CSV table of C-alpha atoms in Angstrom, one decimal:
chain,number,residue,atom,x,y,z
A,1,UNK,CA,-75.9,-57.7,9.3
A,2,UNK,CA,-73.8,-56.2,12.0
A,3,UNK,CA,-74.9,-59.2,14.8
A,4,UNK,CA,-72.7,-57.0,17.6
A,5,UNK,CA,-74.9,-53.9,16.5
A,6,UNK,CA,-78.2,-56.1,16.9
A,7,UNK,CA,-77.2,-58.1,19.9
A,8,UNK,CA,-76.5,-54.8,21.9
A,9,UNK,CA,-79.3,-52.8,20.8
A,10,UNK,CA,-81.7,-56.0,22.0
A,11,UNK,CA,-80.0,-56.2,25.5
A,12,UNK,CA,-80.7,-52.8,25.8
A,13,UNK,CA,-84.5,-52.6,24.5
A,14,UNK,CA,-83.7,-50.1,21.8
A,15,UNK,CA,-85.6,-50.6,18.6
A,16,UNK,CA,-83.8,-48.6,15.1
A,17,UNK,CA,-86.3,-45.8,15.8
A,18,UNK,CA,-85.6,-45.0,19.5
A,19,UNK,CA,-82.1,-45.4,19.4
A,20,UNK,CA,-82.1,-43.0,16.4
A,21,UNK,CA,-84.3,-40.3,18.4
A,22,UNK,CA,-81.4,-41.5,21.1
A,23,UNK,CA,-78.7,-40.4,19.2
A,24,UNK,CA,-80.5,-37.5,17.6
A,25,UNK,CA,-80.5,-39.0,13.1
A,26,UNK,CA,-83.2,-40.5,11.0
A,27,UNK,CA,-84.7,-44.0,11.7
A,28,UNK,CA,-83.5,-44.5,8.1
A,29,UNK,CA,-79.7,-43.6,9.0
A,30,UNK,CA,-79.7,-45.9,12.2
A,31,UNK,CA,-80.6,-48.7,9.9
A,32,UNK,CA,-78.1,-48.6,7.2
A,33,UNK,CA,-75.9,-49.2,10.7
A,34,UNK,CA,-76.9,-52.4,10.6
A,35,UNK,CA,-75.4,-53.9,7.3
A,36,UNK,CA,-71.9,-54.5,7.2
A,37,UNK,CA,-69.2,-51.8,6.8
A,38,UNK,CA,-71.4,-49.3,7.4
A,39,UNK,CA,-70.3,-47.7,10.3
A,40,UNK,CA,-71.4,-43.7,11.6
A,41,UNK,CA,-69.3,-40.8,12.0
A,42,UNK,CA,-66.7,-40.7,15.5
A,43,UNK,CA,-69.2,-38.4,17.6
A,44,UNK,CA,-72.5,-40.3,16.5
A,45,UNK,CA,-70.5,-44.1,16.9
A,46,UNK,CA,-69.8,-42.2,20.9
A,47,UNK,CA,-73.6,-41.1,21.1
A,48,UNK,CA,-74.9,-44.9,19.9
A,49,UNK,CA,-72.4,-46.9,21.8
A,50,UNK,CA,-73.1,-44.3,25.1
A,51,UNK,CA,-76.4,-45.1,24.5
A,52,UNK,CA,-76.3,-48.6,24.6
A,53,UNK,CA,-74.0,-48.6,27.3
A,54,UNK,CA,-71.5,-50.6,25.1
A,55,UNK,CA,-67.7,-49.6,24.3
A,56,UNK,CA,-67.3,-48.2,20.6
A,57,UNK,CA,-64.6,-51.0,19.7
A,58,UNK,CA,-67.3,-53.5,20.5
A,59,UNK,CA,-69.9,-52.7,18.2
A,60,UNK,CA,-67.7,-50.7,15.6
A,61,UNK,CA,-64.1,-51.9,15.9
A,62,UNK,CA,-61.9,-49.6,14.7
A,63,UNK,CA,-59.3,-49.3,11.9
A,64,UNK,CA,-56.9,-50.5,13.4
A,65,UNK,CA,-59.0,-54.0,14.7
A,66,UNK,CA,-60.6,-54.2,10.9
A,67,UNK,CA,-57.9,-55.7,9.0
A,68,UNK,CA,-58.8,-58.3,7.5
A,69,UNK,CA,-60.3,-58.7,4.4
A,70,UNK,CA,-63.7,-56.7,4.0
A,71,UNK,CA,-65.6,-59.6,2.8
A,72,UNK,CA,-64.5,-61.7,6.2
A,73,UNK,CA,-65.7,-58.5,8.6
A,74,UNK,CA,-69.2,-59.7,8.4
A,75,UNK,CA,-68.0,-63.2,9.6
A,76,UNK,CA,-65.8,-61.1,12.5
A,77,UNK,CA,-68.9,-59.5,13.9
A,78,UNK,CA,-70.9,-62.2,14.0
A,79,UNK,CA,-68.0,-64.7,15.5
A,80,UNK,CA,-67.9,-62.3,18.2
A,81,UNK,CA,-71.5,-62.0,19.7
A,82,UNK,CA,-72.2,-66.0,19.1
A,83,UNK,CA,-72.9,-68.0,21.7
A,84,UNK,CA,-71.8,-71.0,20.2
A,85,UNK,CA,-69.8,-72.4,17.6
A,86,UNK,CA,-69.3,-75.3,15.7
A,87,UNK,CA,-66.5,-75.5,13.0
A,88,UNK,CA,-65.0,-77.9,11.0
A,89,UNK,CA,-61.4,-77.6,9.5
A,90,UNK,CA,-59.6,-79.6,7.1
A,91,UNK,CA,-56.2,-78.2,5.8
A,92,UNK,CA,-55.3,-75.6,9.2
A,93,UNK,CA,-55.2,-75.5,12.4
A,94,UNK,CA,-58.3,-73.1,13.1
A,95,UNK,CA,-57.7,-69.3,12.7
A,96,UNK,CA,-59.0,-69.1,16.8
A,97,UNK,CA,-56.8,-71.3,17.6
A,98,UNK,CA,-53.5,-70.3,15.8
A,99,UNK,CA,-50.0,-69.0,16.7
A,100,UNK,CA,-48.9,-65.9,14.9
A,101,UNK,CA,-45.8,-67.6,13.5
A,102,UNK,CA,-48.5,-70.5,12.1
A,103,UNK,CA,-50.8,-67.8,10.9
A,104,UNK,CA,-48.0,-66.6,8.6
A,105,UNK,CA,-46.9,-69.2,7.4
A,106,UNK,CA,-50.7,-70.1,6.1
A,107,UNK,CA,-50.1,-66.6,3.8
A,108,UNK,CA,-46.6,-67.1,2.6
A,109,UNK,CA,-46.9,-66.8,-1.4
A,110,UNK,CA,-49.9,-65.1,-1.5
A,111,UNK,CA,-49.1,-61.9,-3.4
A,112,UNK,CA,-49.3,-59.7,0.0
A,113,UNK,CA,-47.0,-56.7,1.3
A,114,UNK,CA,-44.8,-57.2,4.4
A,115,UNK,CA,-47.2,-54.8,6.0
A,116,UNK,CA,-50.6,-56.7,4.8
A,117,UNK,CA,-49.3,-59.9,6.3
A,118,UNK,CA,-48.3,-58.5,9.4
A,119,UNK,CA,-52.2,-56.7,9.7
A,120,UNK,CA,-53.4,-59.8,8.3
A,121,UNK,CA,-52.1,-62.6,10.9
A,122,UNK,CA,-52.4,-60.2,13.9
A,123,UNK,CA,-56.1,-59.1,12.5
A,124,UNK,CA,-56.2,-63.5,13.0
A,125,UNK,CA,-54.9,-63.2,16.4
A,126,UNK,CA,-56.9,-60.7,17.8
A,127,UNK,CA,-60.2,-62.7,17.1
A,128,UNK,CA,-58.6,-65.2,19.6
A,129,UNK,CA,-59.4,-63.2,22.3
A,130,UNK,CA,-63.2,-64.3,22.4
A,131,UNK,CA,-62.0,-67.3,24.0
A,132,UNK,CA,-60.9,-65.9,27.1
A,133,UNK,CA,-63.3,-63.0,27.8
A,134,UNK,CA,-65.7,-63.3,30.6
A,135,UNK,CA,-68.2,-64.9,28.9
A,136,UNK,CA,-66.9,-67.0,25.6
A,137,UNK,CA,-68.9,-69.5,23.3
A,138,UNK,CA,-68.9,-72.8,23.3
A,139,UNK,CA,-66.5,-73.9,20.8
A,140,UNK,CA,-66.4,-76.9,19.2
A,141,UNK,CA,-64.2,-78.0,16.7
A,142,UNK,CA,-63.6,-81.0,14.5
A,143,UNK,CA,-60.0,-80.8,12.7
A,144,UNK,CA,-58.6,-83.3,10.3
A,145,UNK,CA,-55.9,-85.0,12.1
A,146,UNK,CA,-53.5,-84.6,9.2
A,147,UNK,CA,-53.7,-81.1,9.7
A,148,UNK,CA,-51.2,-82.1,12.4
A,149,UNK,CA,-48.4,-83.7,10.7
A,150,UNK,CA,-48.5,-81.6,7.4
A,151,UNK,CA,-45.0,-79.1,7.5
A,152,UNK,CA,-44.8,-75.6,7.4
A,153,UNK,CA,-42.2,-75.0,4.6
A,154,UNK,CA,-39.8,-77.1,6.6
A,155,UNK,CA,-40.1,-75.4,10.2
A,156,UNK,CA,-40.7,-78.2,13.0
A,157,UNK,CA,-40.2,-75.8,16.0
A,158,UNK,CA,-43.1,-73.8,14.5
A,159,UNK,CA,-45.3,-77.0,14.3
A,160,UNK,CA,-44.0,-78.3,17.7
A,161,UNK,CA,-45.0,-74.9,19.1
A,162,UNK,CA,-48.6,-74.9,17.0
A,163,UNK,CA,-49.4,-78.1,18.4
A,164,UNK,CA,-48.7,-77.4,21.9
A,165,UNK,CA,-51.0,-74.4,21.5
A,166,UNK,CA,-53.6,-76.3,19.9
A,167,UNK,CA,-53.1,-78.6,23.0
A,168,UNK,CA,-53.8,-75.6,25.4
A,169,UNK,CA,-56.7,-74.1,23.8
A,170,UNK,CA,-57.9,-77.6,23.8
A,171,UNK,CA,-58.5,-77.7,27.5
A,172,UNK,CA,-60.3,-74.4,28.0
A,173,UNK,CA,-63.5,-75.1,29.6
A,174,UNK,CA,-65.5,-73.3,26.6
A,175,UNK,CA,-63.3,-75.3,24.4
A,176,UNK,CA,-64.1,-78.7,22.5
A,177,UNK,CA,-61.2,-80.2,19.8
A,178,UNK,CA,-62.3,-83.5,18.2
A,179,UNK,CA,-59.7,-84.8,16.1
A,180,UNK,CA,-60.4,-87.0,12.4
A,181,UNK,CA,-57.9,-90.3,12.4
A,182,UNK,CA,-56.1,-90.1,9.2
A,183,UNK,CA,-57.2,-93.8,9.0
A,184,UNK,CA,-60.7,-92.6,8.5
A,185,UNK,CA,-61.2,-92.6,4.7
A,186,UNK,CA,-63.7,-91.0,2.6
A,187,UNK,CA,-65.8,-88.6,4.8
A,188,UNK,CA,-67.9,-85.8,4.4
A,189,UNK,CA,-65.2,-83.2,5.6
A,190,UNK,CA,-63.8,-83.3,2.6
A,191,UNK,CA,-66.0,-81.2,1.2
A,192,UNK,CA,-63.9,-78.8,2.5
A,193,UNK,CA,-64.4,-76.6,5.8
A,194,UNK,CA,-67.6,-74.3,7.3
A,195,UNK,CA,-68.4,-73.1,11.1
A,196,UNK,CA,-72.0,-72.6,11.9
A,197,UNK,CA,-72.9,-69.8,14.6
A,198,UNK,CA,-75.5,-69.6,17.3
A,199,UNK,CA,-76.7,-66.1,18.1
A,200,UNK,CA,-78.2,-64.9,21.2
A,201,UNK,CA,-81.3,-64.4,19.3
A,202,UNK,CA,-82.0,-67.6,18.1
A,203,UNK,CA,-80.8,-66.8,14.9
A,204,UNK,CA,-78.1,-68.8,12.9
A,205,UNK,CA,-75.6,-68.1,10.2
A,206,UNK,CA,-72.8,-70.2,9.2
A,207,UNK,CA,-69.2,-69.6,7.2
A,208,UNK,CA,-68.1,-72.0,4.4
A,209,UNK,CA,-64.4,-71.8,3.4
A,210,UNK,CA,-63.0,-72.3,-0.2
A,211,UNK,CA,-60.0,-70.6,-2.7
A,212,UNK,CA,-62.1,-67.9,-3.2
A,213,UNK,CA,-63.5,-65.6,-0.5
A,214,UNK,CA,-66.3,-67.5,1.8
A,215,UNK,CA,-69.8,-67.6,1.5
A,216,UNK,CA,-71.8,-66.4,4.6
A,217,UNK,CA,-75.1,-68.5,4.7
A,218,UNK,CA,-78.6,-67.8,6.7
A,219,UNK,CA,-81.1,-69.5,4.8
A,220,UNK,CA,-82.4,-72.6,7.2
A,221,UNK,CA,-82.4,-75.3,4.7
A,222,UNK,CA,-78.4,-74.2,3.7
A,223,UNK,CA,-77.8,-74.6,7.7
A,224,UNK,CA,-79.9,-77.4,7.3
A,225,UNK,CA,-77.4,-79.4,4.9
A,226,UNK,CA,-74.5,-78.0,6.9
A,227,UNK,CA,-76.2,-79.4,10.5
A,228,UNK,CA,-76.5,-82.9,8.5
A,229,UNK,CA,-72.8,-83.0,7.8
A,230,UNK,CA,-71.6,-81.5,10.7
A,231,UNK,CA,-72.7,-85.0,12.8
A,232,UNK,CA,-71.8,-87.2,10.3
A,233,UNK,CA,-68.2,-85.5,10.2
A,234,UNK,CA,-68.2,-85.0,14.0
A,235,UNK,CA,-69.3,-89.2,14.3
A,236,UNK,CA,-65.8,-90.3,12.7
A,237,UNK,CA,-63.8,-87.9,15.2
A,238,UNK,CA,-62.1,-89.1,18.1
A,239,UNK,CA,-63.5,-88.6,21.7
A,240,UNK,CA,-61.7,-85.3,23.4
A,241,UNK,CA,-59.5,-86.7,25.8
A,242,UNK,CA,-58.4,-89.0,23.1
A,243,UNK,CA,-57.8,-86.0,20.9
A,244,UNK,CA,-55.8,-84.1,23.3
A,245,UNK,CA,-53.4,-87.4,23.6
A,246,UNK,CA,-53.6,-87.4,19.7
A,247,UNK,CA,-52.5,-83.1,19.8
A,248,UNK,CA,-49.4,-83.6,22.5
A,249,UNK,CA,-48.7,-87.0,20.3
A,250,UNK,CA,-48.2,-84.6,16.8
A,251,UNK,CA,-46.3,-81.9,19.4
A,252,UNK,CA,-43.9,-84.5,20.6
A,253,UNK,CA,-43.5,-86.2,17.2
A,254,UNK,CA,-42.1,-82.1,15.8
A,255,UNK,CA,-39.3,-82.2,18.5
């Protein structure tokens, strides 16, 4: 579902029927708006976003914002209406909270063009900039220390320089890093990575990670499961201040 498209037309009171006598289409055409990737033509995305006294780009970004992969858009929409967010990485640093150079070097040998990887790690980037609007969502995020000291092809100024970022986002006041000792053992992270959303609604959805593209879950008893591990991962990570010492330790260690 497009969660920016549903957050927008609650803040505003419209139901699908009255922004579509709004707008001037069918009740039926106003709803397909709401699944993902279906987006209206220039002048009626103007008329709906005028309507709801939103900016286009923030319920339908455009083109040129939509490049990642399609099956990750639906993630991208809701990620940016949540009002919280709890995620759990084990083998990167967190897309939010990666440098472009980093990004890149997370899609070197996949068989991509110049041009996909350059749409694809700036696509990355651009979601970063949730964390520092007016009104950002609590992050919190649990990271597998090793995460730290794993190389990228070689390049220590590039990890010196992720970790330091990692370090800054860190201490954003909507910000919460947690990081996993590596001399924690057997855990449930390693199951592999997920981030669950809040939505302004009340309404939930989370994002599990894997070689193949993600699964988007909304059922309660799959959030469920996910809530369960979550504070079982969350209970072997390290305190925040501690983590932060732990970041600047990895930084310093890349010099």
């Amino acid at each position: 579902m497009n969660q920016a498209l549903r957050a927008a037309m609650a803040e505003a009171g419209h139901t699908v029927e009255s922004l579509a006598a709004k707008v001037g289409v069918d009740p039926k055409t106003a709803g397909r708006w709401l699944v993902p990737g279906r987006v209206p033509h220039p002048r009626t995305r103007a008329r709906a976003a005028e309507a709801l006294g939103r900016e286009v780009e923030d319920i339908w970004p455009d083109t040129s914002r939509r490049r990642g992969p399609s099956w990750f858009r639906q993630w991208a929409d809701i990620e940016r209406v949540a009002i919280a967010l709890r995620s759990f990485q084990l083998a990167w640093v967190p897309g939010l909270f990666q440098t472009e150079a980093y990004a890149r070097a997370t899609l070197a040998g996949e068989a991509l063009t110049a041009e996909e990887v350059d749409h694809l790690a700036m696509s990355r980037i651009n979601r970063q900039s949730i964390l520092r609007r007016e009104r950002p969502p609590l992050l919190i995020a649990v990271i597998d220390a090793g995460v730290l000291y794993r190389s990228a092809y070689g390049d220590r100024a590039l990890m010196r320089e992720q970790c330091e970022y990692l370090a800054n986002c860190a201490e954003l006041p909507s910000v919460q890093v947690h990081m996993v000792p590596t001399s924690v053992g057997m855990y449930p992270g390693l199951g592999g990575p997920f981030t669950v959303a809040d939505l302004p609604e009340g309404g939930r959805a989370a994002h599990v990670d894997g070689q193949a593209p993600a699964q988007i879950l909304e059922k309660p008893m799959e959030i469920a499961t996910l809530d369960r591990r979550w504070e079982r991962i969350r209970g072997e990570a390290l305190p925040r201040a501690q983590s932060l010492d732990l970041i600047r330790e990895a930084a310093a260690s890349w010099t």
